[in-house]
CSV table of C-alpha atoms and ligand atoms in Angstrom, one decimal:
chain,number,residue,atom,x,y,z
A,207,UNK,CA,-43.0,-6.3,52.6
A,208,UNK,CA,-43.6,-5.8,48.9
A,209,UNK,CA,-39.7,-4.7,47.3
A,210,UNK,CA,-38.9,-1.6,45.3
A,211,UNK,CA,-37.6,-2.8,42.3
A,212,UNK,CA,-35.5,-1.1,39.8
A,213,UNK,CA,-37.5,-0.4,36.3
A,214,UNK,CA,-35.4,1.0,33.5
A,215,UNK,CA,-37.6,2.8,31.3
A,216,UNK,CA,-36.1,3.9,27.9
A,217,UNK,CA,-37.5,6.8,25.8
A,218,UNK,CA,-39.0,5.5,22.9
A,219,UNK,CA,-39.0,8.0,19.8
A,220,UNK,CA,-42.2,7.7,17.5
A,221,UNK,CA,-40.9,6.9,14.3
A,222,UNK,CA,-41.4,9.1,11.2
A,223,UNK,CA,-43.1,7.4,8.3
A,224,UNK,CA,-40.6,5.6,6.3
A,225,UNK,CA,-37.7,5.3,9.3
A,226,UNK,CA,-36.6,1.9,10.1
A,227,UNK,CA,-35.5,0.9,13.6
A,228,UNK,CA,-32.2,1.2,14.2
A,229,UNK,CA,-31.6,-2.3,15.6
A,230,UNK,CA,-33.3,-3.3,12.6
A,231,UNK,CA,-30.9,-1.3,10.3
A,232,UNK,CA,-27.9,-2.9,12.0
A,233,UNK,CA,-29.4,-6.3,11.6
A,234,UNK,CA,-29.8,-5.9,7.9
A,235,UNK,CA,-26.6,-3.9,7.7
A,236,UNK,CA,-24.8,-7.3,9.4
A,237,UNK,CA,-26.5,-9.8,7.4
A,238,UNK,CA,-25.8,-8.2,4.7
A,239,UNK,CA,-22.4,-7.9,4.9
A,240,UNK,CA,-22.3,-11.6,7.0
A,241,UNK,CA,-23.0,-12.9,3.3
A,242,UNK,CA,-20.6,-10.7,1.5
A,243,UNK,CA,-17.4,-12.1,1.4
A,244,UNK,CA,-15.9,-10.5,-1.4
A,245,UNK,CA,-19.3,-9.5,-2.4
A,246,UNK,CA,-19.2,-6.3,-5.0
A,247,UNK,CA,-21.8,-3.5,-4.8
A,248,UNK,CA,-22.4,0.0,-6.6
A,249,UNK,CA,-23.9,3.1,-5.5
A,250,UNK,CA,-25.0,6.2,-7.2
A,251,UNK,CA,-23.4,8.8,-6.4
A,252,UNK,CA,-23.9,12.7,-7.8
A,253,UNK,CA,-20.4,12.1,-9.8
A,254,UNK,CA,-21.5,8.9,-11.5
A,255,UNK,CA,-21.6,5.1,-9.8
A,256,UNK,CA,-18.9,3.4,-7.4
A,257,UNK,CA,-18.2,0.4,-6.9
A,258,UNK,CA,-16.7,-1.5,-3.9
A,259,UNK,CA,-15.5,-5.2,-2.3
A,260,UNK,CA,-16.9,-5.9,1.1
A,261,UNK,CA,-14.9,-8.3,3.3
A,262,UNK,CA,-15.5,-9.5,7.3
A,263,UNK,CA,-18.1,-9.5,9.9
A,264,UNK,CA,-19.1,-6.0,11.5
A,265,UNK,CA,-17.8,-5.8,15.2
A,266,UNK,CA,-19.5,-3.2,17.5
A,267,UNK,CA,-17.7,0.1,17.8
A,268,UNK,CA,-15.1,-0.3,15.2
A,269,UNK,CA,-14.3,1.3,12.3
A,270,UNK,CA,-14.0,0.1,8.6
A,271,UNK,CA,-11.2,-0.6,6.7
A,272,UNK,CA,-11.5,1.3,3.4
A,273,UNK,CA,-9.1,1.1,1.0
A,274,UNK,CA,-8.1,3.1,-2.5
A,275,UNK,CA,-5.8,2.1,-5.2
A,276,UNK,CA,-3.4,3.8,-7.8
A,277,UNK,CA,-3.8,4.5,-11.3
A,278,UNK,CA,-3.3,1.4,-13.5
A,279,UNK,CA,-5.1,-1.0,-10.5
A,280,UNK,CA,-7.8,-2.2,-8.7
A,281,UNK,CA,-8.2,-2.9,-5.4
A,282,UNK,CA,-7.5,-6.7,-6.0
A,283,UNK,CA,-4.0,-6.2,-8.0
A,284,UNK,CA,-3.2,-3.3,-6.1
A,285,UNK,CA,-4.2,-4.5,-2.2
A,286,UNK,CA,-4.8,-8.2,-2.4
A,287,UNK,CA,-0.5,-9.8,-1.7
A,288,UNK,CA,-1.1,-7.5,1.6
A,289,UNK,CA,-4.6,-8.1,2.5
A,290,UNK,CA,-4.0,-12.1,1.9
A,291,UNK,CA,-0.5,-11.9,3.4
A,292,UNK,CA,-0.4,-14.6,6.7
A,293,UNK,CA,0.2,-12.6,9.6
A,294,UNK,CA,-2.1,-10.1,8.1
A,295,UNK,CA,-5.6,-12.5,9.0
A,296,UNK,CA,-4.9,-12.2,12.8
A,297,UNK,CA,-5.5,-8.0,12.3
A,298,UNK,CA,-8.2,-8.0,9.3
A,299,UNK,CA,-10.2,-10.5,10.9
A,300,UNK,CA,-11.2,-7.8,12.9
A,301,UNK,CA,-12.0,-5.3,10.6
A,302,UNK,CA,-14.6,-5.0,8.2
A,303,UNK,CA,-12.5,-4.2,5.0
A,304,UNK,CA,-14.5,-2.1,2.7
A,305,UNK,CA,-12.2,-2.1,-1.1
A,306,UNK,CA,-13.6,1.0,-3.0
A,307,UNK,CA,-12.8,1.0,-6.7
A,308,UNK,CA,-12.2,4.1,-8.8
A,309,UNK,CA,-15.0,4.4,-11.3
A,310,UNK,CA,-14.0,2.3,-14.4
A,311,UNK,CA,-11.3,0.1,-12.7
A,312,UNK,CA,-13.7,-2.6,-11.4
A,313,UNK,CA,-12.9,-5.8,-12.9
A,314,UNK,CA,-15.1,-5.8,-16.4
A,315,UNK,CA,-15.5,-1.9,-16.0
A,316,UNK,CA,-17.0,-1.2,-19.9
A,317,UNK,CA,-15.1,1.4,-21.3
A,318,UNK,CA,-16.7,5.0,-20.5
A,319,UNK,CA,-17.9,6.4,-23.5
A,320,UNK,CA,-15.5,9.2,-25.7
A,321,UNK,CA,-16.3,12.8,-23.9
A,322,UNK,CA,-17.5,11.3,-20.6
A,323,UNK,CA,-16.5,13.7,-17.6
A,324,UNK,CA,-14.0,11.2,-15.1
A,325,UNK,CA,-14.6,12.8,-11.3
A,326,UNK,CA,-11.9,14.6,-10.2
A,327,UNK,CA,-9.6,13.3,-6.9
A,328,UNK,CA,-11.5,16.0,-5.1
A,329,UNK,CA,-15.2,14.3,-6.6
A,330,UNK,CA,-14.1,11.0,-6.0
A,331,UNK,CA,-12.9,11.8,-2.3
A,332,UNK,CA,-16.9,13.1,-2.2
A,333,UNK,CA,-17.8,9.8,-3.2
A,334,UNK,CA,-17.0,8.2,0.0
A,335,UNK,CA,-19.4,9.5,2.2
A,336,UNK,CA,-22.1,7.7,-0.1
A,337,UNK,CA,-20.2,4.0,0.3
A,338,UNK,CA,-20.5,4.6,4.0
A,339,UNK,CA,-23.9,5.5,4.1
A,340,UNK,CA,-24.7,2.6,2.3
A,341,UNK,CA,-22.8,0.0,4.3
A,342,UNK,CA,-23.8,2.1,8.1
A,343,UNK,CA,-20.1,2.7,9.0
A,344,UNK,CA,-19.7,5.7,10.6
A,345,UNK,CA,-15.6,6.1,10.7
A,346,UNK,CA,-12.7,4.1,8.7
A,347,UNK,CA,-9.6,3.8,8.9
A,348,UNK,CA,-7.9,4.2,5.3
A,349,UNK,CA,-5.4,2.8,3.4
A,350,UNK,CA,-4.0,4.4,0.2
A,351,UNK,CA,-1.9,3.9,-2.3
A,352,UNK,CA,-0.6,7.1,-4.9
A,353,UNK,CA,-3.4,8.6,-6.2
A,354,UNK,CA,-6.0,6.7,-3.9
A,355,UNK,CA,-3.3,8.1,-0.5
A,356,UNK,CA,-4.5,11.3,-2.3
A,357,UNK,CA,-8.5,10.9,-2.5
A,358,UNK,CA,-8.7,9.5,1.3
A,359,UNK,CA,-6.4,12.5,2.4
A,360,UNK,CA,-8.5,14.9,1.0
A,361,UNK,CA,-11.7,13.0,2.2
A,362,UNK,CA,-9.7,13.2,5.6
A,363,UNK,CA,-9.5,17.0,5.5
A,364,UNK,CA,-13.4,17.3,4.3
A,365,UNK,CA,-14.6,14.9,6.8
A,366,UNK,CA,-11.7,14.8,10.2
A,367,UNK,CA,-14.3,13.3,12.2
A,368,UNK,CA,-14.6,10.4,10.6
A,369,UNK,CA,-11.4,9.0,9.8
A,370,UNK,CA,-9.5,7.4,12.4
A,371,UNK,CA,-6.6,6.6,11.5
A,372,UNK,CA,-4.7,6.8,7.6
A,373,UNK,CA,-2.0,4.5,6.0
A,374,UNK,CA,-0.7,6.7,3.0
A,375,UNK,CA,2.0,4.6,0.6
A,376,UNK,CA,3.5,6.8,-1.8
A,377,UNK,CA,1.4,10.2,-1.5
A,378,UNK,CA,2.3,13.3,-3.6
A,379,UNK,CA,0.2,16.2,-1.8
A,380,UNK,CA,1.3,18.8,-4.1
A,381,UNK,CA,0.3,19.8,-7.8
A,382,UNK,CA,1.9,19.2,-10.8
A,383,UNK,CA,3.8,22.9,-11.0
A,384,UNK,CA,4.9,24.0,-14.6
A,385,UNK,CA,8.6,22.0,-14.3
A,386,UNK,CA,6.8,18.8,-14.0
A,387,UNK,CA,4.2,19.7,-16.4
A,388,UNK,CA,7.1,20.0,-18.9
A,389,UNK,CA,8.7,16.8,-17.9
A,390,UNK,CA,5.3,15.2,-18.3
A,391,UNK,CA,4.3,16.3,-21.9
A,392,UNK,CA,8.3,15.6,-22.8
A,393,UNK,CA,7.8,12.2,-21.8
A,394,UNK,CA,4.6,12.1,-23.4
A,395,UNK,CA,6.6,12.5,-26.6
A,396,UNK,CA,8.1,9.7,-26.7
A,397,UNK,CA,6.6,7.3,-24.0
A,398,UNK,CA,3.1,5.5,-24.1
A,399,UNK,CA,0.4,5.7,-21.2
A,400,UNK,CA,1.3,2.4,-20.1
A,401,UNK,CA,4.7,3.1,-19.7
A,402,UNK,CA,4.0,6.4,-17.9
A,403,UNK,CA,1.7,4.7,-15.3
A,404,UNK,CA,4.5,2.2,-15.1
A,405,UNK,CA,7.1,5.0,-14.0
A,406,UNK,CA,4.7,6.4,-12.0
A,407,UNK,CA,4.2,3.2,-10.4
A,408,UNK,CA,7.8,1.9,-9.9
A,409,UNK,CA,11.3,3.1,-9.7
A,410,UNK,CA,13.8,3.0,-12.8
A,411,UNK,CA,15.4,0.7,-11.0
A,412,UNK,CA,12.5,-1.8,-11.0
A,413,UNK,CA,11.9,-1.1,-14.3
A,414,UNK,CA,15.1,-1.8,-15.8
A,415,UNK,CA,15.7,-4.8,-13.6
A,416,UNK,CA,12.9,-6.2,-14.8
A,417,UNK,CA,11.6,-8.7,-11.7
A,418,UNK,CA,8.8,-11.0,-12.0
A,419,UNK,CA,6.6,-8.3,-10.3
A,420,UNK,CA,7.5,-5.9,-12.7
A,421,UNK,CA,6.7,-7.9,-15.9
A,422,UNK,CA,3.5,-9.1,-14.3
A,423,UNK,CA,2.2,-5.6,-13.7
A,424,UNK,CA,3.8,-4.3,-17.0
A,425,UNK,CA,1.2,-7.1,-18.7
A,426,UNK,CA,-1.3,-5.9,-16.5
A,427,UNK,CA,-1.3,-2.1,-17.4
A,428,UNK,CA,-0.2,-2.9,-20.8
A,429,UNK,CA,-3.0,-5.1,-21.9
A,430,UNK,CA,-5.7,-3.7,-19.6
A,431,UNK,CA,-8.7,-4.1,-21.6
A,432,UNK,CA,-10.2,-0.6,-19.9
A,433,UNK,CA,-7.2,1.2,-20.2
A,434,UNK,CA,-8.9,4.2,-21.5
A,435,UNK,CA,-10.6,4.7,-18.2
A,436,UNK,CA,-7.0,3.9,-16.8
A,437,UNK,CA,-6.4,7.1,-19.0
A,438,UNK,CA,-9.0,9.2,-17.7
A,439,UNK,CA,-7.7,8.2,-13.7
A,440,UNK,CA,-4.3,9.2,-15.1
A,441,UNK,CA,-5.6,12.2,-16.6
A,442,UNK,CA,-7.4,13.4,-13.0
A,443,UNK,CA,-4.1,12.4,-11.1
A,444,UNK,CA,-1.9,14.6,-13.1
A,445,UNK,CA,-4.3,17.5,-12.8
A,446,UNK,CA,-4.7,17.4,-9.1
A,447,UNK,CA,-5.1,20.4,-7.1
A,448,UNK,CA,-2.5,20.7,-3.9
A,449,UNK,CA,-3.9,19.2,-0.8
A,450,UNK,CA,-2.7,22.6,0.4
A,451,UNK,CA,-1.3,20.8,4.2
A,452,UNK,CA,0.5,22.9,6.7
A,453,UNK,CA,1.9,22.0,9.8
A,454,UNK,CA,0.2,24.0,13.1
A,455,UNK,CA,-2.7,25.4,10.4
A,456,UNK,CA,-6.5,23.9,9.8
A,457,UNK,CA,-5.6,22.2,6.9
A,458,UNK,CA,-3.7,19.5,7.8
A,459,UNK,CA,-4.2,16.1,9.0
A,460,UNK,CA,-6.1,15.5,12.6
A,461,UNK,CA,-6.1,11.5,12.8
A,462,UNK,CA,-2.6,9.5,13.3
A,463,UNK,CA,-1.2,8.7,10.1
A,464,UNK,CA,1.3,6.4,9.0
A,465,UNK,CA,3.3,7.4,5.7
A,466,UNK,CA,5.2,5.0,3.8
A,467,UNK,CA,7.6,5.0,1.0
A,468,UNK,CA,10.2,2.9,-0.6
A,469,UNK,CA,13.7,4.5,-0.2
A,470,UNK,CA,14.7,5.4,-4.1
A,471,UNK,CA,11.1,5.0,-4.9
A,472,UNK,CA,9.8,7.6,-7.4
A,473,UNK,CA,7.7,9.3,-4.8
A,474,UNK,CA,10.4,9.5,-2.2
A,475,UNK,CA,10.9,13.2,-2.5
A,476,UNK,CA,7.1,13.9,-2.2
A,477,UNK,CA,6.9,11.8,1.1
A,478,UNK,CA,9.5,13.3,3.1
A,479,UNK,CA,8.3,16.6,2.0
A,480,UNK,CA,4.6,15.6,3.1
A,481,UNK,CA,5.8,14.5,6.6
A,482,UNK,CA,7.4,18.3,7.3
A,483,UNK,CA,3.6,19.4,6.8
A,484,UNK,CA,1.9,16.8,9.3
A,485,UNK,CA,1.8,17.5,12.9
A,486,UNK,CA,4.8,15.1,14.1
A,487,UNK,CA,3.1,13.8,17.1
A,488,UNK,CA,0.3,12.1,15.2
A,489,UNK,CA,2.9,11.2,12.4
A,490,UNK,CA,4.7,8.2,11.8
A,491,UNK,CA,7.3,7.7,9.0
A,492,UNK,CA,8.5,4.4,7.2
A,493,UNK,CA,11.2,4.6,5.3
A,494,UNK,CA,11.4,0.7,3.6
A,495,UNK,CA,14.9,-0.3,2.2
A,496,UNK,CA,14.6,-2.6,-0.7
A,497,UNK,CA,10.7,-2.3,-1.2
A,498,UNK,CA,10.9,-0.8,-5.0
A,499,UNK,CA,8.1,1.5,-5.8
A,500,UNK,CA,4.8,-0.7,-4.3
A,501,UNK,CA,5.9,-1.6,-0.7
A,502,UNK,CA,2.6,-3.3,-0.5
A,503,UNK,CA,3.8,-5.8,-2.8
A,504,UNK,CA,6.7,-6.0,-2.1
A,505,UNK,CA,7.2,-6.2,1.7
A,506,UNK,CA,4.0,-7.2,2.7
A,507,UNK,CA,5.7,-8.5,6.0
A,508,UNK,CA,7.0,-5.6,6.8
A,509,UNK,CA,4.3,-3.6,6.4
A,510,UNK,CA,1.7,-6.1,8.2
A,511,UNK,CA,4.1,-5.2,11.0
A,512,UNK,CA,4.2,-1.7,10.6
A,513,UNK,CA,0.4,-1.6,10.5
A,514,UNK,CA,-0.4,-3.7,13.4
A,515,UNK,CA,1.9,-0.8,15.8
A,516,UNK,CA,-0.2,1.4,14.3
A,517,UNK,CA,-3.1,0.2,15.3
A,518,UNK,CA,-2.0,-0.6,18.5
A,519,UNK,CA,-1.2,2.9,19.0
A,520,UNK,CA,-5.0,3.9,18.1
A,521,UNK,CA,-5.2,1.1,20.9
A,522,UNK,CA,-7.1,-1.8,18.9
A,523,UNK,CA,-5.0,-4.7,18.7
A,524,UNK,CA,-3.9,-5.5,22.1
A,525,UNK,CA,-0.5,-6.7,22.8
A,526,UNK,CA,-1.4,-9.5,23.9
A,527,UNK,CA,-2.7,-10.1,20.1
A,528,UNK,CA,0.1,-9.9,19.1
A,529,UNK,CA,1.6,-13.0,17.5
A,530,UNK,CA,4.9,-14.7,19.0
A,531,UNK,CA,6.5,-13.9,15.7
A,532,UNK,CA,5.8,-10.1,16.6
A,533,UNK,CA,7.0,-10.3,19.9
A,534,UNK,CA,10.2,-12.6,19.3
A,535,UNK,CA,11.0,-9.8,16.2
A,536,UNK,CA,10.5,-7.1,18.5
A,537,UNK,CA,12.8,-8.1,21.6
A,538,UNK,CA,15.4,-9.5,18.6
A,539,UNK,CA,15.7,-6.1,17.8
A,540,UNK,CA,16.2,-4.6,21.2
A,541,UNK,CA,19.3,-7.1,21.2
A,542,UNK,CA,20.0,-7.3,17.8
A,543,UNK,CA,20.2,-3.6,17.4
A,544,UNK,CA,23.1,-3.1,20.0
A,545,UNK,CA,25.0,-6.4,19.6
A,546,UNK,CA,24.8,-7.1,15.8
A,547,UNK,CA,24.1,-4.2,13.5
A,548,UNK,CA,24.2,-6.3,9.8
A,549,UNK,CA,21.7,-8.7,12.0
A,550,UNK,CA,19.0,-6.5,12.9
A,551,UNK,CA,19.1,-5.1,9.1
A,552,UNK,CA,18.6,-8.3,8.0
A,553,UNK,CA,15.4,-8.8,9.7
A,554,UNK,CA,13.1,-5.9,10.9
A,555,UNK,CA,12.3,-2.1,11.8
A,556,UNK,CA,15.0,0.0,12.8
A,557,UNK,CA,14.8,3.7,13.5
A,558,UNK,CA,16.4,6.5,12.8
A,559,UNK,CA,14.0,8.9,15.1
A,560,UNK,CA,15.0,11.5,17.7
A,561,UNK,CA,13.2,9.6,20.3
A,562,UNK,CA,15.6,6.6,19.2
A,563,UNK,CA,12.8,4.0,21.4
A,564,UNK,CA,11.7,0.9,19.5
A,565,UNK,CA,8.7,0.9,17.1
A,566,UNK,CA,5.7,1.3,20.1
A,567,UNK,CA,2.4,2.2,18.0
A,568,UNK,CA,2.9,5.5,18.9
A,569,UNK,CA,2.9,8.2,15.7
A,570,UNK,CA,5.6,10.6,15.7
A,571,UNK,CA,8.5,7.9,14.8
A,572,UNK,CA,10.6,7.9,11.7
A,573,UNK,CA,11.2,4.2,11.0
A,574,UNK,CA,13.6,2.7,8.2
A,575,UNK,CA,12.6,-1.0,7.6
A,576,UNK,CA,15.5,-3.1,5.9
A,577,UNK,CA,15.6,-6.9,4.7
R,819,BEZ,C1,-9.6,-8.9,2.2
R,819,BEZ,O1,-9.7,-9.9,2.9
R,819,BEZ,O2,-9.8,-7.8,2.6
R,819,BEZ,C2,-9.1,-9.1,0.8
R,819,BEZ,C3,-9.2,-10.3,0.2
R,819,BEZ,C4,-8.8,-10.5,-1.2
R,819,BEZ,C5,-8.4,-9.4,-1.9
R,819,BEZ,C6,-8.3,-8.1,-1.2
R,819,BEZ,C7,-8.6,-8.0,0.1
């Protein structure tokens, strides 16, 4: 008796003139980034052309990392300590990692020429859509520090459905109002751009103590050879429009978001103000103790650690990825917390939240980290 058997017929579209097969696009998209480790590509976009550092293989259904610096870096001297931190490999290496820089920060950037129009935050968070195009990535998960926290939350609120998650370090969602525009052209007076980006950057506290950190990233910003385009970044920062967020309304933040500041850092103020505006149970707050102005630098341990709940929340790094390290720092704290309060500052997350549970991935958590 002859047997039925079961045929799976699949629809196949005719394609317009032009249109490449979409298992063909994915095949070039994954070769093409398979051979770009640290590769560098531009695209034109209707604001000028971007540049941006590909890293990692594609995996099926996951997002991209993308990543936006401050003013006075790039995405190397502003991302690489973190990105190239240890425990950091065992979460990137599952994550494309797509490092946008701002137009003229690009290692080599020539110097734009006197009168050129820089984007605005608002035009370079319009740039973003084009860098995904380009690379096939439909949602990412960003990372940004200062002004770039600023250009992915705005992207965030054009584009909600395709960002999955945001890690802001040091975002000030508000405009410069006429107090701080006073401040600024006072300390215009008498301080240089350099030094300006520099207090933007760090606390007074770094400043004056003067760390290894500090003096390397003073040389950086100081003797940046395109530190007129660093001007013109500057320049858009300062004349930012306010991101406008308000808790319950349309314009606020849908995806979970982590924000991070360093206590006594110069954008503490700004930070605790932006987490009133977020809805609380897709926010998390991290508080770092004795991270200066750049926690990315500075703690990059701490925030690897931070980031990897986070993502676990979102529910893509299993616990069972997690290292031993992780896990050992985790039930130490459990103990530590009750039994030996100087010990548990000394080594990880404590929190100060109303839920008063340990760090679980889930937003919504005020965390304080201490060393
Ligand atoms: C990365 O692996 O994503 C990376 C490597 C070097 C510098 C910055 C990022």
């Amino acid at each position: 008796m002859a047997e039925l058997q079961e045929v799976q017929i699949t629809e196949e579209k005719p394609l317009l003139p032009g249109q490449v097969p979409k298992a063909a696009k994915e095949a070039e998209l994954a070769a093409r980034i398979l051979l770009d480790q640290g590769q560098t590509h531009s695209v034109e976009t209707p604001y000028g052309s971007v540049t941006f550092t590909v890293y990692g293989t594609p995996k099926p259904k996951r997002p991209a990392i993308l990543t936006y610096h401050d003013v006075g870096l790039n995405y190397k001297t502003c991302f690489q300590p973190l990105f190239q931190f240890g425990d950091m490999q065992e979460i990137i290496q599952n994550f494309v990692r797509v490092h946008v820089d701002a137009p003229g920060m690009e290692e080599g950037a020539p110097v734009f020429p006197l009168g050129y129009q820089y984007p605005s935050l608002d035009q370079l968070a319009d740039m973003i859509p084009c860098i995904l195009q380009y690379l096939n990535f439909s949602t990412i998960i960003g990372i940004g520090v200062g002004a770039g926290a600023y250009v992915l939350s705005r992207y965030a609120l054009n584009h909600p459905d395709t960002v999955e998650g945001l890690v802001l370090i040091n975002i000030d969602p508000n405009a410069k109002g006429w107090m701080d525009w006073a401040a600024h052209k006072l300390t215009g007076l008498t301080s240089s751009i350099p030094e300006m980006i520099l207090g933007h950057l760090f606390s007074q506290e770094d400043l004056s103590g003067n760390s290894e950190l500090v003096q390397k990233y003073r040389n950086i910003v100081t003797h940046a050879p395109n530190l007129e385009n660093i001007e013109l970044y500057w320049n858009s920062y300062n004349n930012r429009r306010d991101l406008n967020f308000e808790r319950g309304s349309d314009i606020t933040l849908k995806c979970p978001v982590m924000l991070v500041v360093g206590d006594q850092a110069p954008h503490e103020d700004a930070v605790v103000e932006c987490n009133s505006k977020l809805d609380p149970t897709q926010t998390s707050f991290l508080k770092m103790a004795d991270s200066g102005g750049q926690p990315q630098l500075t703690q990059p341990g701490k925030l690897t650690e931070a980031f990897k709940y986070f993502l676990q929340g979102m529910g893509y790094m299993a616990s069972s990825c997690m290292t031993r390290l992780s896990r050992s720092r985790t039930a130490s704290l459990t103990s530590a917390a009750s039994t030996d309060g100087n010990r548990s500052r000394s080594r990880t997350l404590s929190q100060s939240s109303e839920s008063g549970t340990l760090p679980s991935g889930l937003p919504g958590h005020t965390m304080e980290v201490s060393c």
